[in-house]
Coordinates of C-alpha atoms in Angstrom, one line a residue:
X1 CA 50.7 71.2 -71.2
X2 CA 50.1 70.5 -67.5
X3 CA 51.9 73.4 -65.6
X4 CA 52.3 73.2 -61.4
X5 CA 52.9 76.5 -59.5
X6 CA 54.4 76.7 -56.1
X7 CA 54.1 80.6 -55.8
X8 CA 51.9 80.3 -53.1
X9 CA 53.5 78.0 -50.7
X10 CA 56.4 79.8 -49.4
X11 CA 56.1 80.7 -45.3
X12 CA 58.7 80.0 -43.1
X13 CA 60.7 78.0 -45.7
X14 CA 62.7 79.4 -49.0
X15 CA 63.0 78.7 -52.2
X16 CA 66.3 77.6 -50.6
X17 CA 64.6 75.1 -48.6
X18 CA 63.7 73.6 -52.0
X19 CA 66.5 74.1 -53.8
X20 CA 68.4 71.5 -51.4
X21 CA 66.3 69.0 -52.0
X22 CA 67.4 69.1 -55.5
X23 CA 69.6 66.1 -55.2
X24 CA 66.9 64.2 -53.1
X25 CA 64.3 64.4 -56.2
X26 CA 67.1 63.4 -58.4
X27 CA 68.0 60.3 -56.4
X28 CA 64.4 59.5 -56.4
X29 CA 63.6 59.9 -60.2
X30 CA 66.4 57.8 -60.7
X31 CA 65.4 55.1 -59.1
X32 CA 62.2 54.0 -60.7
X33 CA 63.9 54.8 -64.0
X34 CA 67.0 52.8 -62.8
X35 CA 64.3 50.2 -61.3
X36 CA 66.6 49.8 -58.5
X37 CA 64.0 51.1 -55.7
X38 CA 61.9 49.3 -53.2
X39 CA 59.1 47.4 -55.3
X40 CA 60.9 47.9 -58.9
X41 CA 58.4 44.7 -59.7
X42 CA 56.0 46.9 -60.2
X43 CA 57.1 49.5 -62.5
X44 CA 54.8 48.4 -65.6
X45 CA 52.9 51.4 -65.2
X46 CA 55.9 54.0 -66.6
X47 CA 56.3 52.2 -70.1
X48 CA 52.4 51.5 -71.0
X49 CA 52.1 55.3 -72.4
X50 CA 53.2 55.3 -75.7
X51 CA 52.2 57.1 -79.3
X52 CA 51.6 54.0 -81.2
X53 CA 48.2 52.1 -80.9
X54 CA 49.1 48.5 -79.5
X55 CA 47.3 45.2 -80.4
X56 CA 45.8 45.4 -77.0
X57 CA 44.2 48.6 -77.5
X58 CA 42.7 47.7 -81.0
X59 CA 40.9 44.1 -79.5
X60 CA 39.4 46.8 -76.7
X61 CA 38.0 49.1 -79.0
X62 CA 36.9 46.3 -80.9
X63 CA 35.2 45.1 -77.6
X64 CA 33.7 48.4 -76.9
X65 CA 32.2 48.4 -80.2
X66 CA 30.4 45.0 -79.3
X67 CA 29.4 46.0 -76.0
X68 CA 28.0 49.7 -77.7
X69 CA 26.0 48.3 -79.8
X70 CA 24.2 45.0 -77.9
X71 CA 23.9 46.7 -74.4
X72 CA 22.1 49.1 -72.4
X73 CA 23.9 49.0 -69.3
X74 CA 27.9 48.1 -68.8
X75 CA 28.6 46.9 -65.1
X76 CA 32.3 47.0 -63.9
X77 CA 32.8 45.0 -61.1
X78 CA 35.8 45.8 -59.4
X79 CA 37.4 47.9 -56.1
X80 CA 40.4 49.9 -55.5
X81 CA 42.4 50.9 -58.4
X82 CA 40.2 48.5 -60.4
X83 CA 37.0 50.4 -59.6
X84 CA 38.1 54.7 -58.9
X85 CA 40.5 54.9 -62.0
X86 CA 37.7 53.5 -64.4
X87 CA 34.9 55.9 -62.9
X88 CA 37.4 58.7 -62.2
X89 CA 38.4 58.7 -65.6
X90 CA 34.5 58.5 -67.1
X91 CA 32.9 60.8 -64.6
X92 CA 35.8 63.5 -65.0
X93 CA 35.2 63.4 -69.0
X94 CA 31.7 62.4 -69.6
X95 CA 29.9 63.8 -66.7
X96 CA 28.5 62.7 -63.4
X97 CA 25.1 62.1 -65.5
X98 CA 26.1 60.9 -68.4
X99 CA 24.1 57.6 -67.7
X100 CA 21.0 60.2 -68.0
X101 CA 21.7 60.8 -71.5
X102 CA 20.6 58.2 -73.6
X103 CA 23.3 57.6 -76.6
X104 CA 25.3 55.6 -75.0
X105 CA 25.5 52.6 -72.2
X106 CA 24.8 53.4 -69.3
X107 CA 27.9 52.7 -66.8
X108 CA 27.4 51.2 -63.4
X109 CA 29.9 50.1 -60.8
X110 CA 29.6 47.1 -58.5
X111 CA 31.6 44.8 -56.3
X112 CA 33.0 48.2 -54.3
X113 CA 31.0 47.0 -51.4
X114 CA 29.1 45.0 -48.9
X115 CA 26.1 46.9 -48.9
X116 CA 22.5 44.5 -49.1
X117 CA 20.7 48.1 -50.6
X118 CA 23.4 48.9 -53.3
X119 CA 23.1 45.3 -54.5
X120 CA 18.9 45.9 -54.7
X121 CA 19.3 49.0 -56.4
X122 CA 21.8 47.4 -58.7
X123 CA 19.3 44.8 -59.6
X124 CA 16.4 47.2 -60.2
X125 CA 18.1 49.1 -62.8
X126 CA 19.4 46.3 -64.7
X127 CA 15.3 45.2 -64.7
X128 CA 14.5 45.0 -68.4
X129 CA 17.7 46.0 -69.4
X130 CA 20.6 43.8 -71.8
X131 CA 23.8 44.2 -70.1
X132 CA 27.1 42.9 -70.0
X133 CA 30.0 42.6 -67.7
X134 CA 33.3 43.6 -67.2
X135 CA 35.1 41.9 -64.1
X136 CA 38.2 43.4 -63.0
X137 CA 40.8 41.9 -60.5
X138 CA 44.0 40.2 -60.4
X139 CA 43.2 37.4 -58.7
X140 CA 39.0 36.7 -58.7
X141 CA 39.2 36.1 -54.7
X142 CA 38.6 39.8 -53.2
X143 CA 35.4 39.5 -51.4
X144 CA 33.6 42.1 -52.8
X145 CA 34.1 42.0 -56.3
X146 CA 34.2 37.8 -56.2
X147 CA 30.6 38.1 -54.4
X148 CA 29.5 40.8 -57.4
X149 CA 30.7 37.9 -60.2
X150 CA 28.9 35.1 -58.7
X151 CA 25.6 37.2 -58.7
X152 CA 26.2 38.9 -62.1
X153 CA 27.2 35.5 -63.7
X154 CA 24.2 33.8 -62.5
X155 CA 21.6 37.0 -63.3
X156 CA 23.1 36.5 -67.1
X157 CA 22.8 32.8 -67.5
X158 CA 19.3 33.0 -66.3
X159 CA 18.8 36.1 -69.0
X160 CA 20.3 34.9 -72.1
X161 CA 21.6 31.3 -71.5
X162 CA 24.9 29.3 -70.8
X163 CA 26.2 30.4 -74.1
X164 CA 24.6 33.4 -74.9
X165 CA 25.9 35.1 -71.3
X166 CA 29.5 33.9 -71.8
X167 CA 29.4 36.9 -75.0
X168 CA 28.6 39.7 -72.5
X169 CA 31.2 38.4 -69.2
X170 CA 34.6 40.3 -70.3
X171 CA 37.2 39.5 -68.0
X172 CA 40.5 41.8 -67.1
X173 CA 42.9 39.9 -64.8
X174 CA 46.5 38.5 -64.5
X175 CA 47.8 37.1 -67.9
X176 CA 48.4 33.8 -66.3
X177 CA 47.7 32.8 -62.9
X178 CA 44.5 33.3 -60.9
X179 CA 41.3 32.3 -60.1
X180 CA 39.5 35.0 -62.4
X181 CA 42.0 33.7 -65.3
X182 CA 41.2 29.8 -64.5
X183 CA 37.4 31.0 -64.7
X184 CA 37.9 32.6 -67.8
X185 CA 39.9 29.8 -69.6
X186 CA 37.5 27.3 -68.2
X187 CA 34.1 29.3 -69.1
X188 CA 35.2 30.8 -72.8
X189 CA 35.1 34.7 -71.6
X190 CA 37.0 36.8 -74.0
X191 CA 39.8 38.5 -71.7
X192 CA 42.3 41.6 -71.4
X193 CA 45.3 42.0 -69.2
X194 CA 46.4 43.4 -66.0
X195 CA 50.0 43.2 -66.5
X196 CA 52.1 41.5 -63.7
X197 CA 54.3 44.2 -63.2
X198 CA 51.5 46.9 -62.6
X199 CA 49.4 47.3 -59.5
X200 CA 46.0 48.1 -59.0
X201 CA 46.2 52.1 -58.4
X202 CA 48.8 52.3 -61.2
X203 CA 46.3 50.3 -63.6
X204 CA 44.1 52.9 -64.8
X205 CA 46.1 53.3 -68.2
X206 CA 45.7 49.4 -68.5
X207 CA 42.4 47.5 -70.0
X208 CA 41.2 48.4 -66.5
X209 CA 40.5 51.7 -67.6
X210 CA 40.8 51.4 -71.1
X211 CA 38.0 49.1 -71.9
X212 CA 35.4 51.2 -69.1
X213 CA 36.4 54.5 -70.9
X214 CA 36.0 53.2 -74.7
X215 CA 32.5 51.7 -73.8
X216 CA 31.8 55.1 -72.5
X217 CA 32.1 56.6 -75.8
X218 CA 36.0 58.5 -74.6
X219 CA 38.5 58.0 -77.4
X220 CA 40.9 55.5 -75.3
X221 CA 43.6 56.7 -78.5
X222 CA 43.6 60.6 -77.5
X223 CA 44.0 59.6 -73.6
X224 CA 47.5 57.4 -74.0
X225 CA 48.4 60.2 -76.7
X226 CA 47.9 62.7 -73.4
X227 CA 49.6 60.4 -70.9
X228 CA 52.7 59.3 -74.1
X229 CA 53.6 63.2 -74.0
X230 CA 53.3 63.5 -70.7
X231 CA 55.6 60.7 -70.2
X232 CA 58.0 62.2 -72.8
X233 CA 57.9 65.7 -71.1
X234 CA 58.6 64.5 -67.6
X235 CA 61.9 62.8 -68.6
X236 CA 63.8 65.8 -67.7
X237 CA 66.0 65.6 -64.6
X238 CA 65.2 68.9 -63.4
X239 CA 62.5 71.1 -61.6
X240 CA 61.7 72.7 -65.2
X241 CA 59.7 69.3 -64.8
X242 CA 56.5 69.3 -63.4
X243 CA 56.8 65.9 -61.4
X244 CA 59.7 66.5 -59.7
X245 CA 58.8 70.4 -58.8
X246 CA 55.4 69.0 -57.2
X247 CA 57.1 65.8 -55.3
X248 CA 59.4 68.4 -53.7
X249 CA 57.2 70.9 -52.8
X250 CA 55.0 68.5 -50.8
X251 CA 57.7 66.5 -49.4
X252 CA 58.8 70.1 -48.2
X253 CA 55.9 71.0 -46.8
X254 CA 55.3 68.0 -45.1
X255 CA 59.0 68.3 -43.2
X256 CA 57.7 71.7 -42.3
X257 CA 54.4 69.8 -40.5
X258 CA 51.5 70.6 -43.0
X259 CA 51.0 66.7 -42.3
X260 CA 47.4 66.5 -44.6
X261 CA 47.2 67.4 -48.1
X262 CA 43.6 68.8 -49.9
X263 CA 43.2 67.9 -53.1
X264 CA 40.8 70.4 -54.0
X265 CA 38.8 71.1 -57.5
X266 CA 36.2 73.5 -58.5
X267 CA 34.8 70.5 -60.8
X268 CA 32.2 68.7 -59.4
X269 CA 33.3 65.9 -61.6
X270 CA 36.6 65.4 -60.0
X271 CA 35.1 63.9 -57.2
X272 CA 36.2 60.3 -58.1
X273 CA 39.6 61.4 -59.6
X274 CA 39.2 62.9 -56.2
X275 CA 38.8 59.2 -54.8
X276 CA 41.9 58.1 -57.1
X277 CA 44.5 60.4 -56.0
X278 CA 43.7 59.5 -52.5
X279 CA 44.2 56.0 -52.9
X280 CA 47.0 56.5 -55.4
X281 CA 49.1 58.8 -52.5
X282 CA 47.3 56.8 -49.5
X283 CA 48.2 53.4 -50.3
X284 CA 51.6 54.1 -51.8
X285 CA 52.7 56.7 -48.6
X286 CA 50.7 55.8 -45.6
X287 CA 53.3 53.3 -44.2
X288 CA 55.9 52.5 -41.9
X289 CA 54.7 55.5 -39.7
X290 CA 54.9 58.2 -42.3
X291 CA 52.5 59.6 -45.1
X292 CA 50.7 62.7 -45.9
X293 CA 47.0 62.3 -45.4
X294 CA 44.9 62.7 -48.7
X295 CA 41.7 64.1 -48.4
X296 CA 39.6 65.8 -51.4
X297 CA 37.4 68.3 -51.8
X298 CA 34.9 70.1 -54.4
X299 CA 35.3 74.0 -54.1
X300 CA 32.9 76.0 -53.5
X301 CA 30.8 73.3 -52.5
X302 CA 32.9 72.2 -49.6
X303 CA 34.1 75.9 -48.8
X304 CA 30.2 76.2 -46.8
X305 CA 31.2 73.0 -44.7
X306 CA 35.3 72.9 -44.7
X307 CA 35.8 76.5 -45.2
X308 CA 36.4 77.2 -41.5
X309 CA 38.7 74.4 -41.1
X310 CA 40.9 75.5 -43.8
X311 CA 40.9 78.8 -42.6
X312 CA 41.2 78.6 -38.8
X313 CA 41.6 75.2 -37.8
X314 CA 45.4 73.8 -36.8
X315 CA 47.8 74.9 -39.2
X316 CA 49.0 71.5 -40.7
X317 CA 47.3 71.5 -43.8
X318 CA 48.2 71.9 -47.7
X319 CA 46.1 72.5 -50.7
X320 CA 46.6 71.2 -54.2
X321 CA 44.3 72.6 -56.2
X322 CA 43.6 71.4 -60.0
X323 CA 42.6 73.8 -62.3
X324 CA 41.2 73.4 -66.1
X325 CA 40.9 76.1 -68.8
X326 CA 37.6 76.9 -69.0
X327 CA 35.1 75.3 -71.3
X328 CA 34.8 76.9 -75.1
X329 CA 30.8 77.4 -74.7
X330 CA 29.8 80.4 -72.2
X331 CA 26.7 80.8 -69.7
X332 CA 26.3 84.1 -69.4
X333 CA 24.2 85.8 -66.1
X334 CA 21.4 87.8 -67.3
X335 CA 19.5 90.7 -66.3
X336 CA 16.8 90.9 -63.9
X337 CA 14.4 94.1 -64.2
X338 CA 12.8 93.1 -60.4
X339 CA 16.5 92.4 -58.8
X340 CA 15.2 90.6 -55.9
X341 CA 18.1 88.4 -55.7
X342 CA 20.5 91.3 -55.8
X343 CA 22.6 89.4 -58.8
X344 CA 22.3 92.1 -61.4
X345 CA 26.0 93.7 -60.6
X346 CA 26.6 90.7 -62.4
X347 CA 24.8 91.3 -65.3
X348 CA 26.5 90.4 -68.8
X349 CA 29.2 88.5 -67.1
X350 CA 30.2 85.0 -67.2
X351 CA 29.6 81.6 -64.6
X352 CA 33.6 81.2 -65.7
X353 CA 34.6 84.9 -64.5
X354 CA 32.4 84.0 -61.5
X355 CA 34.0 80.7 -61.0
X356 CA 37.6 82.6 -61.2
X357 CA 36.9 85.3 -58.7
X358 CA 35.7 82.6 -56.1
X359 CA 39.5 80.9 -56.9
X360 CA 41.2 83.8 -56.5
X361 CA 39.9 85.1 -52.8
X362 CA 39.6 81.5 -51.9
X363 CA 43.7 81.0 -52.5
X364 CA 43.9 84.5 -51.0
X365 CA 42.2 83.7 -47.9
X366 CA 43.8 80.5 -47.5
X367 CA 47.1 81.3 -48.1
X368 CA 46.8 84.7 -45.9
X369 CA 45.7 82.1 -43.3
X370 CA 48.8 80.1 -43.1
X371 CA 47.6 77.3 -45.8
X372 CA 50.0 76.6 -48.6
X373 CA 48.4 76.2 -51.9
X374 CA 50.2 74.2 -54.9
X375 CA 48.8 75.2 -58.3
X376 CA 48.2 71.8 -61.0
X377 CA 47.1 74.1 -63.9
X378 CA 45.9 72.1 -67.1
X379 CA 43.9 72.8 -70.7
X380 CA 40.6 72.2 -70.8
X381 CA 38.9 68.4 -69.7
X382 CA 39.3 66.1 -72.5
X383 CA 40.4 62.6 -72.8
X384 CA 44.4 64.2 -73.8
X385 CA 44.1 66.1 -70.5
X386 CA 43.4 63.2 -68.4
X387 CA 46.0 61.1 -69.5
X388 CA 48.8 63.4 -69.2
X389 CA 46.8 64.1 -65.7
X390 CA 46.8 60.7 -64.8
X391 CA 51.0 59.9 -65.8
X392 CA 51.7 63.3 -63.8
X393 CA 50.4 61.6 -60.5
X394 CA 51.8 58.6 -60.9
X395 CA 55.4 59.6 -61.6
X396 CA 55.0 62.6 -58.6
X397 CA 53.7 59.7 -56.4
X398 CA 56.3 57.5 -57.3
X399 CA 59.2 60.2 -56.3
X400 CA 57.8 61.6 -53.6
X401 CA 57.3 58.1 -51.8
X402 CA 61.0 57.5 -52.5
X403 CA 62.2 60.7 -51.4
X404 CA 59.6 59.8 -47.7
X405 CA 61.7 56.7 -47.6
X406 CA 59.0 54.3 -47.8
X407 CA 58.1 51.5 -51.3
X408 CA 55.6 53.3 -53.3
X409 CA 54.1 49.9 -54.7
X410 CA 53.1 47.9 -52.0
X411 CA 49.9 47.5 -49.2
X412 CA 51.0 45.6 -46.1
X413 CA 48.8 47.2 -43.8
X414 CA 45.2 46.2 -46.1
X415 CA 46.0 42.9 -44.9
X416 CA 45.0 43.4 -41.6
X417 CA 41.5 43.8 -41.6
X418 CA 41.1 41.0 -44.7
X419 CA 42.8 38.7 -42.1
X420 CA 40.0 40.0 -39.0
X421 CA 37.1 39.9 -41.4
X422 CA 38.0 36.3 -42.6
X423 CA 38.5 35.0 -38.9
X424 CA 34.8 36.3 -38.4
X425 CA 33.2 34.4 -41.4
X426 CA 35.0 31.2 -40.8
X427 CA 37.0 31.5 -44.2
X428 CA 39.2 28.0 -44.6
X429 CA 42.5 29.1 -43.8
X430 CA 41.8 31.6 -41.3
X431 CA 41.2 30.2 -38.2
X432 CA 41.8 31.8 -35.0

C-alpha cells in the first residue's frame, strides 16, 4: 500500500504546527465528499474507481483488441490531461522504449503542439505503417489537437478509403455536446466518454487513459483495481490516511515559504507522470495569486545539473520524492581484474543497493541543507501501483487546493493566451 513519510520535513515547524491543521484537512476532505466546494461539477473523477468491471471498460478492451491486432502504430491526439495522463501512465509501466520492442503497437502522441518538425517526423514514421487513431478532447476545437485530426483524418482516407478509415478513427469526447461528438455522430466513428463531470487532468482513469494503456498491452482491470483500493483506503478522516497527511504537510510547508515543490524520482520513466503531477497541482493551485510551483525532476540524472540549486540555492524549496520497491530481477556489478575504473569496491553488489545509497545521501544532504523532503513510498511499478498512484494525487490535490482557498477544478487563467493567439490568426469571434 502506498505509504507517505514526513520524517524529514520538520525545521523550524512541529509536529504541532501540523497537528493544528487537523481541522483544516478535515474541512477540506469534506467538502469534495460533501460536494459542497468551489467546482463540485466536477467531481466525476472520485467515484470512477471501483472493483467491478463496467460496460465501459469491457467495449475498451474490446477496442484495444481490434486496434492490437490490425495496427502497427496507435496515434493519440490529444493535450493536457488528455495527452500526459495517457503517456504518463504507459511510459511509467511499459517503458520509455517500449515502441522499440516489437509485440506490440507502437504508441505515438500528437496534437501536443505547433511544431512544423514534430508533424514531419510524425508522418515519416507512420510511412508504411497501418495505423489508427484515437482523438481525445471535450470539445474537438483546441487548436492543436483539432489541427492533428484534420491531418490524421485525411492521411487515413487517402490510405484505406472513406469507409475503411472510419474503422481505425476512435473518438473519446463529451457524451453529448461538441464538435468532436457531432463529427463522430455524423462520420460513424465508434466513441468512448469523457464524462461531464470530470476534467481533463482528472481524466486519466477515464477512456482517456484507459483505451491508450489497454492498446499498450497494460491490464486497464489491475489499474482501477489499484486506484478502487486506494479509493477505499483514503476514506478515512484522519492523518492515518495518506492523502490527508501529504496535503497538510505541503500546505505546511508552503505557509512556512518553501513556495516550489520537486517532484523528484529516481525512475527515468516518471518523467511524464513527472509532466502529470505538474499540471494536475499547477492548473488546479496556481490561481488567484497563490500556488506552489511544480517542478519535476529524474534523480541522479538531474542531481549533475540541479544538484547545486537544491543544495545552496534560496531556501524555498520542497522535495517529494516517489519511491518504488525495487524490481524482482537483479543486475549485479561484476568484477574487473584491470580495475581501471576504480568500480571493484563494488564488486558482487547490486545497481538497486547502488541506487539506495545515492537516495539516502541525496535526502541527507538535502535535508541537512534546509530542503524538506516528503517521502511517497510505493510497491513495485505495475499497473495496481499506478492506479492507487494516480487516486492518491488526485484526492491530495483536491484537499490541499481547498485547504489554499482556491477551486481545484477550474483554468481561468489558460484563457488568456487562447484569447491573444486567436486575435493574431484572425479567428471569427476574436477580433480586436
Amino acid at each position: 500500500m502506498l505509504n507517505v513519510d514526513i520524517s524529514n520535513i520538520w525545521g523550524e515547524y512541529t509536529l504541532n504546527d501540523l497537528l493544528s491543521l487537523e481541522k483544516e484537512t478535515f474541512d477540506a476532505h469534506k467538502l469534495l465528499l460533501d460536494g459542497k466546494g468551489p467546482g463540485s461539477d466536477y467531481l466525476g473523477w472520485m467515484k470512477l474507481p471501483v472493483f467491478e468491471e463496467t460496460e465501459e471498460m469491457i467495449r475498451i478492451r474490446a477496442a484495444a483488441k481490434r486496434i492490437r491486432e490490425s495496427s502497427d502504430v496507435f496515434v493519440v491526439v490529444g493535450i493536457g490531461g488528455s495527452y500526459l495522463g495517457p503517456r504518463a501512465a504507459i511510459e511509467l509501466v511499459m517503458g520509455s522504449n517500449h515502441n522499440l520492442r516489437g509485440k506490440d503497437p507502437q504508441i505515438f502522441f500528437a496534437g501536443n503542439n505547433l511544431s512544423t518538425r514534430a508533424w514531419n517526423e510524425l508522418c515519416a514514421l507512420l510511412e508504411g505503417k497501418d495505423f489508427s487513431v484515437n482523438i481525445i478532447s471535450k470539445s474537438g476545437t483546441t487548436t492543436e489537437p483539432a489541427i492533428a485530426t484534420r491531418a490524421l483524418k485525411w492521411m487515413l482516407e487517402r490510405k484505406y478509403g472513406a469507409d475503411e478509415a472510419k474503422k481505425r478513427i476512435f473518438v473519446t469526447t463529451d457524451p453529448e455536446k461538441g464538435a468532436l461528438r457531432q463529427m463522430a455522430a455524423e462520420e460513424g466513428y465508434e466513441t468512448f466518454v469523457i464524462p461531464p463531470d470530470v476534467g481533463g487532468r482528472y481524466s486519466v482513469l477515464t477512456a482517456v487513459g484507459l483505451l491508450p494503456m489497454a492498446v499498450a498491452g497494460m491490464d486497464i482491470t489491475e489499474v482501477m483495481f489499484g486506484a478502487a483500493s486506494a479509493r477505499r483506503d483514503m476514506e478515512a478522516f484522519s492523518f492515518e490516511n495518506p492523502a490527508w497527511l501529504y496535503a497538510a504537510a505541503r500546505n505546511l510547508l508552503y505557509r512556512h515559504g518553501k513556495k516550489t515543490e520537486l517532484f523528484c524520482s529516481y525512475e527515468p520513466d516518471f518523467r511524464f507522470m513527472g509532466g502529470w503531477l505538474q499540471q494536475l497541482f499547477g492548473e488546479s493551485e496556481g490561481k488567484d495569486g497563490k500556488g506552489i510551483y511544480p517542478f519535476p525532476l529524474e534523480f541522479t540524472a538531474d542531481l549533475h545539473s540541479m544538484g547545486q540549486m537544491i543544495q545552496q540555492g534560496e531556501r524555498t524549496i520542497f522535495e517529494t520524492v516517489l519511491r518504488f520497491a525495487p524490481p524482482r530481477k537483479k543486475t549485479m556489478i561484476e568484477s574487473d581484474w584491470k580495475n581501471l575504473d576504480g568500480l571493484n569496491y563494488l564488486e558482487g553488489k547490486s545497481l538497486d543497493f547502488v541506487e539506495e545509497q545515492a537516495f539516502q545521501g541525496t535526502l541527507a544532504a538535502h535535508t541537512d541543507g534546509g530542503v524538506p523532503v516528503i517521502l511517497v513510498q510505493n510497491d513495485e511499478i505495475c499497473d495496481r501501483t499506478l492506479g492507487e498512484m494516480f487516486y492518491f494525487f488526485e484526492l491530495s490535490c483536491g484537499i490541499s487546493a481547498y485547504m489554499l482557498g482556491v477551486n481545484p477544478f477550474n483554468q481561468p487563467g489558460v484563457e488568456f493566451y487562447k484569447r491573444n493567439m486567436f486575435q493574431l490568426l484572425g479567428k471569427p469571434g476574436y477580433t480586436k
